[in-house]
Tab-separated table of C-alpha atoms in Angstrom:
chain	number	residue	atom	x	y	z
I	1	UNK	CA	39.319	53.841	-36.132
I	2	UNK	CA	38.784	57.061	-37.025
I	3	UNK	CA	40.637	59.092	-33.934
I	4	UNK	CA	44.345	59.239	-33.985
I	5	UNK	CA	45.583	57.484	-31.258
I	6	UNK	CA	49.273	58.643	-29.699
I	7	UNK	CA	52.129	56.932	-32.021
I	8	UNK	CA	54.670	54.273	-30.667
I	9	UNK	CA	57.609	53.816	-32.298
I	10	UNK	CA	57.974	50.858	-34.058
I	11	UNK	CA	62.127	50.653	-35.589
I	12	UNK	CA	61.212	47.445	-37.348
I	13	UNK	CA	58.612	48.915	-39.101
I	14	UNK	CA	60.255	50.937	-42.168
I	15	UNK	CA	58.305	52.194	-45.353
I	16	UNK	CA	60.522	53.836	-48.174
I	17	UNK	CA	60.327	57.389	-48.808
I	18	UNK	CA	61.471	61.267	-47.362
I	19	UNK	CA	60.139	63.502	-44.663
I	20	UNK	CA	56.614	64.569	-45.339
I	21	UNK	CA	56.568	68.554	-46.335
I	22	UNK	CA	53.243	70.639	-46.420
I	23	UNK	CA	51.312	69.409	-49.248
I	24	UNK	CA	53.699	67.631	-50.946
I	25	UNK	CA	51.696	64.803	-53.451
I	26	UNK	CA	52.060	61.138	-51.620
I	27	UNK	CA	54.149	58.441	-53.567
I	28	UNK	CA	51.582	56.718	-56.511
I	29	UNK	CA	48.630	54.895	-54.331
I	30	UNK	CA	48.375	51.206	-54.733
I	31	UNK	CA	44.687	51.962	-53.488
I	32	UNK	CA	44.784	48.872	-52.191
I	33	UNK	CA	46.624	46.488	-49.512
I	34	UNK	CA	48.548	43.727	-50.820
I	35	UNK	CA	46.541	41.111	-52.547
I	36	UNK	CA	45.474	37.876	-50.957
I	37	UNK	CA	45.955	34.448	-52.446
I	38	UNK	CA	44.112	33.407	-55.454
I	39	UNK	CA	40.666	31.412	-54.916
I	40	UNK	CA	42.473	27.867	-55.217
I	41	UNK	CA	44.728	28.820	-52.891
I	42	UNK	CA	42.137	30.215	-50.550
I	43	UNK	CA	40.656	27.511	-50.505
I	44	UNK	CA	43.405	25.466	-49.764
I	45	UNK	CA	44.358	27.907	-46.800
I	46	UNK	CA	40.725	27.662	-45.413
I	47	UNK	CA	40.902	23.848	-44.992
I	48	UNK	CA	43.796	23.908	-42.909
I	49	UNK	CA	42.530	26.252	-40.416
I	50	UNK	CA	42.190	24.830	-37.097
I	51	UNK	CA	38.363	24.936	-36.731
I	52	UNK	CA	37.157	25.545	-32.994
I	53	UNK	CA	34.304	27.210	-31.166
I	54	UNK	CA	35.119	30.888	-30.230
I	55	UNK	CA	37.191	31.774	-26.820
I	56	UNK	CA	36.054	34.470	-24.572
I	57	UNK	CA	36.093	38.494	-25.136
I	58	UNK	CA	37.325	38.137	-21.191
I	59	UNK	CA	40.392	40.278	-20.681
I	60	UNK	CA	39.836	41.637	-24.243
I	61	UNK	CA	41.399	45.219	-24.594
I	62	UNK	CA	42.231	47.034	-28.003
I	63	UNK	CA	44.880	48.606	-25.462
I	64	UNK	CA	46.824	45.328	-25.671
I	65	UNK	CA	47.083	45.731	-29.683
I	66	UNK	CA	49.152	49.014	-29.893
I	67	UNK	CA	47.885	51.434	-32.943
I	68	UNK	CA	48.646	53.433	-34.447
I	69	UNK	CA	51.686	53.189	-34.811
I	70	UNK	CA	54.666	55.490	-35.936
I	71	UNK	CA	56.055	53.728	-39.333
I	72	UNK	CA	57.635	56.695	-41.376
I	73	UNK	CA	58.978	59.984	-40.295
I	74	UNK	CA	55.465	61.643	-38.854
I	75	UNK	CA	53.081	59.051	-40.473
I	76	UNK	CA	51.499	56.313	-38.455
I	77	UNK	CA	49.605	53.105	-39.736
I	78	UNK	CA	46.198	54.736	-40.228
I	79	UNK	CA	47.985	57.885	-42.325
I	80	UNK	CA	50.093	54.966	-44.621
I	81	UNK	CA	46.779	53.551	-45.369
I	82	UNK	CA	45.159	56.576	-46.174
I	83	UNK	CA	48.215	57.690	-48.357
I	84	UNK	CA	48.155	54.099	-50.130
I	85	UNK	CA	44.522	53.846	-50.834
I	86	UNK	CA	44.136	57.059	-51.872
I	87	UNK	CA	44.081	58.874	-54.950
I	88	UNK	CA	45.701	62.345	-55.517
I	89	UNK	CA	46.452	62.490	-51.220
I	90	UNK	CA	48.418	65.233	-50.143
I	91	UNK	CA	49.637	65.745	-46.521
I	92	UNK	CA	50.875	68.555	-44.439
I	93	UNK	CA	54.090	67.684	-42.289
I	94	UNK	CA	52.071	65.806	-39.675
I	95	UNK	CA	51.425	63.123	-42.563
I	96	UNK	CA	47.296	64.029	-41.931
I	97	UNK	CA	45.878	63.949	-45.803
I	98	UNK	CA	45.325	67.629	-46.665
I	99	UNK	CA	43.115	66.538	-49.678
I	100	UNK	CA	42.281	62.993	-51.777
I	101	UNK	CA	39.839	61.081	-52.694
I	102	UNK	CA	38.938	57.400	-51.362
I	103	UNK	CA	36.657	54.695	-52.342
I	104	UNK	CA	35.495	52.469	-49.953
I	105	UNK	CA	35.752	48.787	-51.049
I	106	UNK	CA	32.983	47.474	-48.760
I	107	UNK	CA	30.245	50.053	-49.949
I	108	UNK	CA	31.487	51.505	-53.047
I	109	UNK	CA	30.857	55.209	-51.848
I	110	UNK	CA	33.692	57.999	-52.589
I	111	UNK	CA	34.987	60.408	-49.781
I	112	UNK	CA	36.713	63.744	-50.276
I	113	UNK	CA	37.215	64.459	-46.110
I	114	UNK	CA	39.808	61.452	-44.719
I	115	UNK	CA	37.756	61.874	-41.203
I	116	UNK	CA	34.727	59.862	-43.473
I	117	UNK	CA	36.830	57.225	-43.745
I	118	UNK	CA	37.827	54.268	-41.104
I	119	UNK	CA	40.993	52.236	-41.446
I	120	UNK	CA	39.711	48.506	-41.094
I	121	UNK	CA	40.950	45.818	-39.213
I	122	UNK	CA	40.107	43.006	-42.134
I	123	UNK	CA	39.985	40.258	-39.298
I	124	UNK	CA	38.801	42.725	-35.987
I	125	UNK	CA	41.467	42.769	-33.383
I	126	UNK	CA	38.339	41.137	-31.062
I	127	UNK	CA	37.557	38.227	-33.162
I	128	UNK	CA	41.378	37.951	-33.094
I	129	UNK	CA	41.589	37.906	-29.559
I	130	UNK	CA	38.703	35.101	-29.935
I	131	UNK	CA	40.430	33.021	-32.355
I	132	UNK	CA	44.097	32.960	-30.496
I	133	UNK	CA	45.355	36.199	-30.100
I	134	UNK	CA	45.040	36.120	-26.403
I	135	UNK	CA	47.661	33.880	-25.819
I	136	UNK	CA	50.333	36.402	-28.056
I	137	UNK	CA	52.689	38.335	-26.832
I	138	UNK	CA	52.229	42.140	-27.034
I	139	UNK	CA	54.787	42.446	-29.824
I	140	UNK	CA	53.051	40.198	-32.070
I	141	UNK	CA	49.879	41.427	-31.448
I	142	UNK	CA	51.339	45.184	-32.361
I	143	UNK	CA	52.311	43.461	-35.586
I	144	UNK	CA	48.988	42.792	-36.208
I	145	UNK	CA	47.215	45.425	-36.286
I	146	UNK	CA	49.777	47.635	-37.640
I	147	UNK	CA	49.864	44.586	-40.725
I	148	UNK	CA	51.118	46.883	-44.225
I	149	UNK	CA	52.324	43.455	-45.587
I	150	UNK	CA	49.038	41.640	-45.891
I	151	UNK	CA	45.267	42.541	-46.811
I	152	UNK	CA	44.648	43.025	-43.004
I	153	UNK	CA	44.006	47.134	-43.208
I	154	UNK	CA	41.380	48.765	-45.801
I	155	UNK	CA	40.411	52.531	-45.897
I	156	UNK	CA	36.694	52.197	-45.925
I	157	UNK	CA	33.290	53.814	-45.202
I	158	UNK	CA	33.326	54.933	-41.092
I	159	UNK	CA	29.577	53.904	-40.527
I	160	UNK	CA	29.768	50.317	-42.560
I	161	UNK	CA	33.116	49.253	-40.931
I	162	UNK	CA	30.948	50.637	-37.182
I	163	UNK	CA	28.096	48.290	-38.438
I	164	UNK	CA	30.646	45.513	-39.150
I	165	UNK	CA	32.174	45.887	-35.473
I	166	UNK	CA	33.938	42.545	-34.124
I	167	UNK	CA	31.698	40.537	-36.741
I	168	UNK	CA	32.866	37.353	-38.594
I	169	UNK	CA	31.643	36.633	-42.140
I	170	UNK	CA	28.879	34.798	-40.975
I	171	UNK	CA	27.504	37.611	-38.831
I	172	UNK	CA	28.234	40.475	-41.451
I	173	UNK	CA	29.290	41.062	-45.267
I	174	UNK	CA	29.958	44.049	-46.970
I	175	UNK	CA	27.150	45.879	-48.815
I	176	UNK	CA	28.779	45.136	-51.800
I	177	UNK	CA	28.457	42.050	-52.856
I	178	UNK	CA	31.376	42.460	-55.966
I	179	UNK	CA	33.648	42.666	-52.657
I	180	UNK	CA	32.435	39.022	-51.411
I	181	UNK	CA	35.221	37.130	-53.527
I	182	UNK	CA	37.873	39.592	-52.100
I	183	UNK	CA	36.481	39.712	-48.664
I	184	UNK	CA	37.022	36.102	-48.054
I	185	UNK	CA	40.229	35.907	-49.646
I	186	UNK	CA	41.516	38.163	-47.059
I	187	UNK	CA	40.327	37.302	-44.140
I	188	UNK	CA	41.474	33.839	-45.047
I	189	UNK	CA	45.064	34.912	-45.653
I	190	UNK	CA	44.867	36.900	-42.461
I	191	UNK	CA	43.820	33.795	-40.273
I	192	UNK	CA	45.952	31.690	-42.385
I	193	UNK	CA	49.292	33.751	-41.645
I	194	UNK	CA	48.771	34.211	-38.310
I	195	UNK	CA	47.063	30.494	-37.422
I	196	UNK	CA	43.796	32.105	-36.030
I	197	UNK	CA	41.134	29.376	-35.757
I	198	UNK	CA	37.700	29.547	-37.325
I	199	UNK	CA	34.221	28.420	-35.914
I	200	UNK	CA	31.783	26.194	-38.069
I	201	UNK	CA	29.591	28.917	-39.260
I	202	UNK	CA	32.810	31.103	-40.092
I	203	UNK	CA	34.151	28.411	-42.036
I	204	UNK	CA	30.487	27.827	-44.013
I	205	UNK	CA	30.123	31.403	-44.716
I	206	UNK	CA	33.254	31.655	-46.567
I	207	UNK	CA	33.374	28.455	-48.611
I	208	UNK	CA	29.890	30.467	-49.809
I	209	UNK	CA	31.629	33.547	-49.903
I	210	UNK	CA	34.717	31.707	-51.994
I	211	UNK	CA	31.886	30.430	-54.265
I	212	UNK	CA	31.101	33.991	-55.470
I	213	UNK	CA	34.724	34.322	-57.021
């Protein structure tokens, strides 16, 4: 989301790198999370996900999946993300981009002003909750959506990730359609590593998604 929420401190979260100073350059941007598994392997990963009908949204909270949170000196999640998929980001000594440019997988647009830009949830902390989540513990669902070490966060287009909402692949798909292949391959890895289930016309939609890879 686009507001910055109040940081928790997270000790076994640690990112390389010294104190942010007033527009100092960030480290090189991967401008992009960590890629999924190939398509094969996808593929693989998709068939062994325990396929069930969705639970309830009943009790659902995004209070009970702590974000932002602090991972580096001043910068929380959202600000790594913004620093990693960025190009040419600069930050003050909060860790808030002073200037960069982004380019939003799902839609292809370009943004100059970080507030144009939401970080996604690849696999929405409510279809989580849906799919298993709400039997976690607090800690792992922290881990969650805080996830640097998989293709669970994207920088990407505010209004398109507000039209996506708590949608699974077979209710929404990025504009894009050169994003399809990549799409699928991580929100497979992200059900896949933390054993989320999928529902029949989940599990369709991205054997057609897979398809376009």
């Amino acid at each position: 989301m686009r507001r910055r929420r109040p940081a928790v401190t997270a000790a076994a979260v640690a990112l390389a790198g010294a104190a942010a100073f007033v527009a100092v350059p960030a480290p090189p941007a991967l401008a992009a999370p960590p890629l999924p598994p190939d398509k094969s392997t996808s593929a693989s990963h998709l068939a062994a996900l325990r396929v069930a009908a969705e639970g309830s949204s009943s009790g659902y909270s995004r209070d009970k999946f702590p974000h932002w949170i602090t991972v580096s000196g001043t910068c929380n999640t959202r600000e790594e993300v913004l620093k990693r998929d960025g190009t040419d980001v600069q930050t003050g000594s909060d860790c808030y981009p002073t200037s960069g440019t982004w380019v939003s997988p799902y839609d292809g647009a370009t943004w100059s002003n970080p507030s144009d830009i939401d970080i996604d949830h690849m696999v929405p902390l409510a279809e989580a909750w849906r799919s298993g989540a709400s039997n976690w513990t607090t800690s792992l669902r922290q881990q969650f959506a805080n996830d640097l070490t998989s293709s669970q966060l994207w920088a990407v287009t505010d209004n398109v990730n507000q039209a996506k909402g708590d949608k699974d692949p077979a209710e929404w798909t990025p504009p894009l359609a050169s994003f399809h292949c990549m799409y699928a391959r991580s929100w497979i890895d992200v059900k896949y590593r933390y054993d989320l289930s999928v529902d029949s016309a989940e599990k369709t939609a991205l054997t057609r998604l897979l398809d376009t890879c």
